[in-house]
Coordinates of C-alpha atoms and ligand atoms in Angstrom, one line a residue:
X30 CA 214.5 36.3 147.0
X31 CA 214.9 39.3 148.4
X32 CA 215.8 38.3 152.1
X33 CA 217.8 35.5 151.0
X34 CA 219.7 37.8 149.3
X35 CA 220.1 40.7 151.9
X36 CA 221.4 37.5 154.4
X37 CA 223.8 36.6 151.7
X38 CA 225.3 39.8 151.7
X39 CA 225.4 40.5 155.3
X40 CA 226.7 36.8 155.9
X41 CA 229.5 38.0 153.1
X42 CA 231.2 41.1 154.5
X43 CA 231.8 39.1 157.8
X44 CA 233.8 36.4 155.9
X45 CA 237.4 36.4 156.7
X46 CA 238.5 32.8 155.1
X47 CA 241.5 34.4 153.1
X48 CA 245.3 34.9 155.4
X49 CA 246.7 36.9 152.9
X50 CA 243.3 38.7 151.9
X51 CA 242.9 42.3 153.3
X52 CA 239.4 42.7 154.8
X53 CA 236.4 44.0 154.8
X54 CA 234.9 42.1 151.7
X55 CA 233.7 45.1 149.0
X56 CA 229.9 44.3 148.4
X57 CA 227.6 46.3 145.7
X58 CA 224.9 45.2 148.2
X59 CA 221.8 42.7 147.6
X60 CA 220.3 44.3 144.8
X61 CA 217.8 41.6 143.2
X62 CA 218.7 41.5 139.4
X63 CA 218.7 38.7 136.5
X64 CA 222.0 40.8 135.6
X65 CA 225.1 40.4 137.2
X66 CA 228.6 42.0 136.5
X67 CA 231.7 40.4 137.6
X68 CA 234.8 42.0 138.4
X69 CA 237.8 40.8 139.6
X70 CA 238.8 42.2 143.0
X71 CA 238.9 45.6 144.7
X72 CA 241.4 48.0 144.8
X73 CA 242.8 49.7 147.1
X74 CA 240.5 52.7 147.5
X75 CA 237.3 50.5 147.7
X76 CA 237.0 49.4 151.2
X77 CA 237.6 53.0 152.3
X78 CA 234.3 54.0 149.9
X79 CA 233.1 51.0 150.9
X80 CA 231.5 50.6 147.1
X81 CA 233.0 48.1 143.8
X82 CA 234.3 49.8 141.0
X83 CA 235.0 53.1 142.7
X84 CA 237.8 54.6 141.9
X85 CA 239.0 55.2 138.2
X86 CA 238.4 51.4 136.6
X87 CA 234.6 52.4 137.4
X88 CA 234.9 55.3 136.2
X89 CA 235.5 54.1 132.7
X90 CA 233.6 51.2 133.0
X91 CA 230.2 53.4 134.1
X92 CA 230.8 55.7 130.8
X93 CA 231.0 52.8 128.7
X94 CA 227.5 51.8 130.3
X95 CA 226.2 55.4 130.3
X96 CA 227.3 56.4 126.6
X97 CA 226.7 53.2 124.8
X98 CA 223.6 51.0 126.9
X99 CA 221.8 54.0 128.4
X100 CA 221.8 53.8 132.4
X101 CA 224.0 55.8 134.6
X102 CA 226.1 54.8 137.8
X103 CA 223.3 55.3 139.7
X104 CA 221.3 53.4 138.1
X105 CA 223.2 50.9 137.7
X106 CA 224.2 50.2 141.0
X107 CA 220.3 50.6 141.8
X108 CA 219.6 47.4 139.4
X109 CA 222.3 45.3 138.6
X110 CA 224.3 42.6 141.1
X111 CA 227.4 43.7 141.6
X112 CA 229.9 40.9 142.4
X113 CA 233.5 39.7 142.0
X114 CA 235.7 36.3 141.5
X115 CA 237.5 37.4 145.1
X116 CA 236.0 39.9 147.4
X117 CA 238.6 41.4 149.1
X118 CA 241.5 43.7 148.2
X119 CA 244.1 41.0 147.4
X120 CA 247.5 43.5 148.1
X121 CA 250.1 45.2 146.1
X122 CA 252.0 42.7 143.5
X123 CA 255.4 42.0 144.9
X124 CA 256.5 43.6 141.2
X125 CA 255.1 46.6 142.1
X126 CA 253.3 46.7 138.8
X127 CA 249.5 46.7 140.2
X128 CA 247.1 44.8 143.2
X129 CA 248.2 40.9 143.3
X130 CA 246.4 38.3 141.4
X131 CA 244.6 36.2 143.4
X132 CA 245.2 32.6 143.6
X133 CA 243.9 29.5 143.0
X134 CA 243.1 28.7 146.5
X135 CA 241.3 32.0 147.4
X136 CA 239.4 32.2 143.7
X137 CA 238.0 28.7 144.8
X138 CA 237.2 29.6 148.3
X139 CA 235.6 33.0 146.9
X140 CA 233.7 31.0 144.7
X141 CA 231.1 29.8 147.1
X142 CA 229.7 32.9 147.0
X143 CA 229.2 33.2 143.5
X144 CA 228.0 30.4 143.9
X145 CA 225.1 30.7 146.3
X146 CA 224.4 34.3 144.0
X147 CA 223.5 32.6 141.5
X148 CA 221.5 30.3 143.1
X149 CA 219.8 33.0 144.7
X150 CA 219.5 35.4 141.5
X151 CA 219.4 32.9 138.8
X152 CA 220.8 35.6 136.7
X153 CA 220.0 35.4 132.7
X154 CA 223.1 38.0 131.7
X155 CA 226.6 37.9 133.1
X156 CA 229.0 40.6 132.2
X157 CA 232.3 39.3 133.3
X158 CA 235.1 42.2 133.5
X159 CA 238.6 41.3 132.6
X160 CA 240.4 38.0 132.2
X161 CA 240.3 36.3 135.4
X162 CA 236.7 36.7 135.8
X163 CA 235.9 35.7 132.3
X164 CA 238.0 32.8 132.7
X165 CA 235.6 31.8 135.5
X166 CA 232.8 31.1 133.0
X167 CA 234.8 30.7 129.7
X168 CA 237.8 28.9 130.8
X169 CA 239.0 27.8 127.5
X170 CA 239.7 30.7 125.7
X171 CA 242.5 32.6 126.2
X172 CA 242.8 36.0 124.0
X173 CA 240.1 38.5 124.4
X174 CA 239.9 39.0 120.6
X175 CA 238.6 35.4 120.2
X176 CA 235.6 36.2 122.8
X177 CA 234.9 40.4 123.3
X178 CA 232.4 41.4 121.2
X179 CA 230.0 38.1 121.2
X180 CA 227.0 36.8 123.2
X181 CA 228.1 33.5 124.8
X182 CA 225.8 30.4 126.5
X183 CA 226.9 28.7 129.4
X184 CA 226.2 27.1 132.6
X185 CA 227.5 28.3 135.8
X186 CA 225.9 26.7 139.7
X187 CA 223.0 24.7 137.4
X188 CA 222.3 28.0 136.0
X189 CA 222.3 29.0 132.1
X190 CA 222.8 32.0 131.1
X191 CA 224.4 34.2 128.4
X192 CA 227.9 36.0 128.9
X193 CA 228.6 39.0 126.9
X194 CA 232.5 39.0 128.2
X195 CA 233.9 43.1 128.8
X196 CA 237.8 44.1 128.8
X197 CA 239.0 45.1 132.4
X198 CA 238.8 49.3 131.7
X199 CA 241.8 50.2 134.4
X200 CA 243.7 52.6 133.0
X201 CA 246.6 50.0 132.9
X202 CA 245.3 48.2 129.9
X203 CA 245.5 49.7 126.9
X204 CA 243.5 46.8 124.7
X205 CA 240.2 48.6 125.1
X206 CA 241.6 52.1 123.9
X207 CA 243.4 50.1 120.6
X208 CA 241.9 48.6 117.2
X209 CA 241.1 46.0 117.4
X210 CA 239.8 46.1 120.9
X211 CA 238.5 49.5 120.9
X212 CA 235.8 48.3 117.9
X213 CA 235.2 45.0 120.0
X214 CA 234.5 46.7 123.1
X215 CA 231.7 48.9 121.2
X216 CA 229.9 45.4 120.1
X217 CA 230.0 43.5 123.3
X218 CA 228.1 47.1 125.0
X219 CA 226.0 47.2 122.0
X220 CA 225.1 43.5 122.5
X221 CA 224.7 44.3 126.2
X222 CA 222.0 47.4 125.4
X223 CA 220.0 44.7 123.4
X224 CA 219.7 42.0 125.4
X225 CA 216.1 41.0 126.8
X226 CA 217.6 40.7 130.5
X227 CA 219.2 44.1 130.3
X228 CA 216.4 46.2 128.5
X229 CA 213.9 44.7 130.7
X230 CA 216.2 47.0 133.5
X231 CA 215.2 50.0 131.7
Ligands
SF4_23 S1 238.2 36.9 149.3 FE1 236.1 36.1 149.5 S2 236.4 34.1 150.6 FE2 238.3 35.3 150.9 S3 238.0 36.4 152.8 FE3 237.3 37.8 151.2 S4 235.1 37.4 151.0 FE4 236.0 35.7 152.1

């Protein structure tokens, strides 16, 4: 598993598929885990630190990890998969307000690698960070009230596994620092701590 997954990641940060994608691809590196965490796409800063979740979003979303479930940045980034619906930093939004979305065509292309991740990993836990990447494994819902806070089964590459959905923490969004989010947030990293996939990290 282990070399399959190292060629994975070294076959990944040479991918240039994307026009309008700015390059290198952002990798948490081939960490062997049956837990993944899903993020959208990097920022800006990340290429330069060469790291996911590295500027202030991850900073938030480690203290959530650290106060409530127990593990640190480090280790995390020691034991969990790190991965993301698009790799690369997508740009500035033409509206100035935040990075671009990406699109349909570049989610789907992206998607091979997840794909071939979770054949490799066969992860049992998926922690999916904000909308777009929840909407990768629960594409039917559409508020995060109706799905933060709850364990959900599903089936991803032949894979099932449970997804315990978390609210994107950038500073932008305010749903996580507001009831009822705030409270919801709490349970979905309380149902993260007790989960078999996730206390068998510890
Ligand atoms: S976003 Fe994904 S598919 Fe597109 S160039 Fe980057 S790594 Fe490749």
């Amino acid at each position: 598993m282990q070399a399959a997954l190292n060629q994975h990641v070294a076959a990944l940060r040479e991918c240039r598929a994307c026009e309008k994608m700015t390059p290198p691809p952002i990798s948490g590196g081939p960490v062997v885990s049956r837990v993944m965490l899903i993020g959208q796409a990097p920022g800006v800063k990340e290429p330069a630190l060469q790291r996911p979740f590295a500027w202030t979003a991850g900073k938030t979303l480690f203290r959530w990890f650290e106060d409530s479930c127990g593990i640190n940045e480090t280790q995390f980034r020691e034991r969990i998969y790190i991965s993301a619906v698009c790799r690369c930093f997508p740009g500035k939004a033409k509206s100035g307000g935040g990075d671009r979305v990406p699109d349909k065509l570049e989610i789907a292309t992206c998607s091979s690698w997840l794909q071939r991740e979770f054949e490799i990993l066969k992860p049992q836990l998926i922690l999916p960070v904000g909308k777009l990447a929840i909407s990768q494994f629960l594409p039917k819902v559409r508020k995060l009230v109706d799905i933060i806070g709850q364990t959900h089964e599903t089936e991803f590459a032949g894979i099932n596994c449970d997804v315990i959905p978390l609210p994107h923490p950038s500073g932008a969004s305010t749903w996580h620092r507001s009831e009822p989010g705030k409270g919801l947030t709490a349970e979905a990293l309380k149902q993260v701590a007790g989960h078999p996939a996730f206390k068998a990290l510890l």
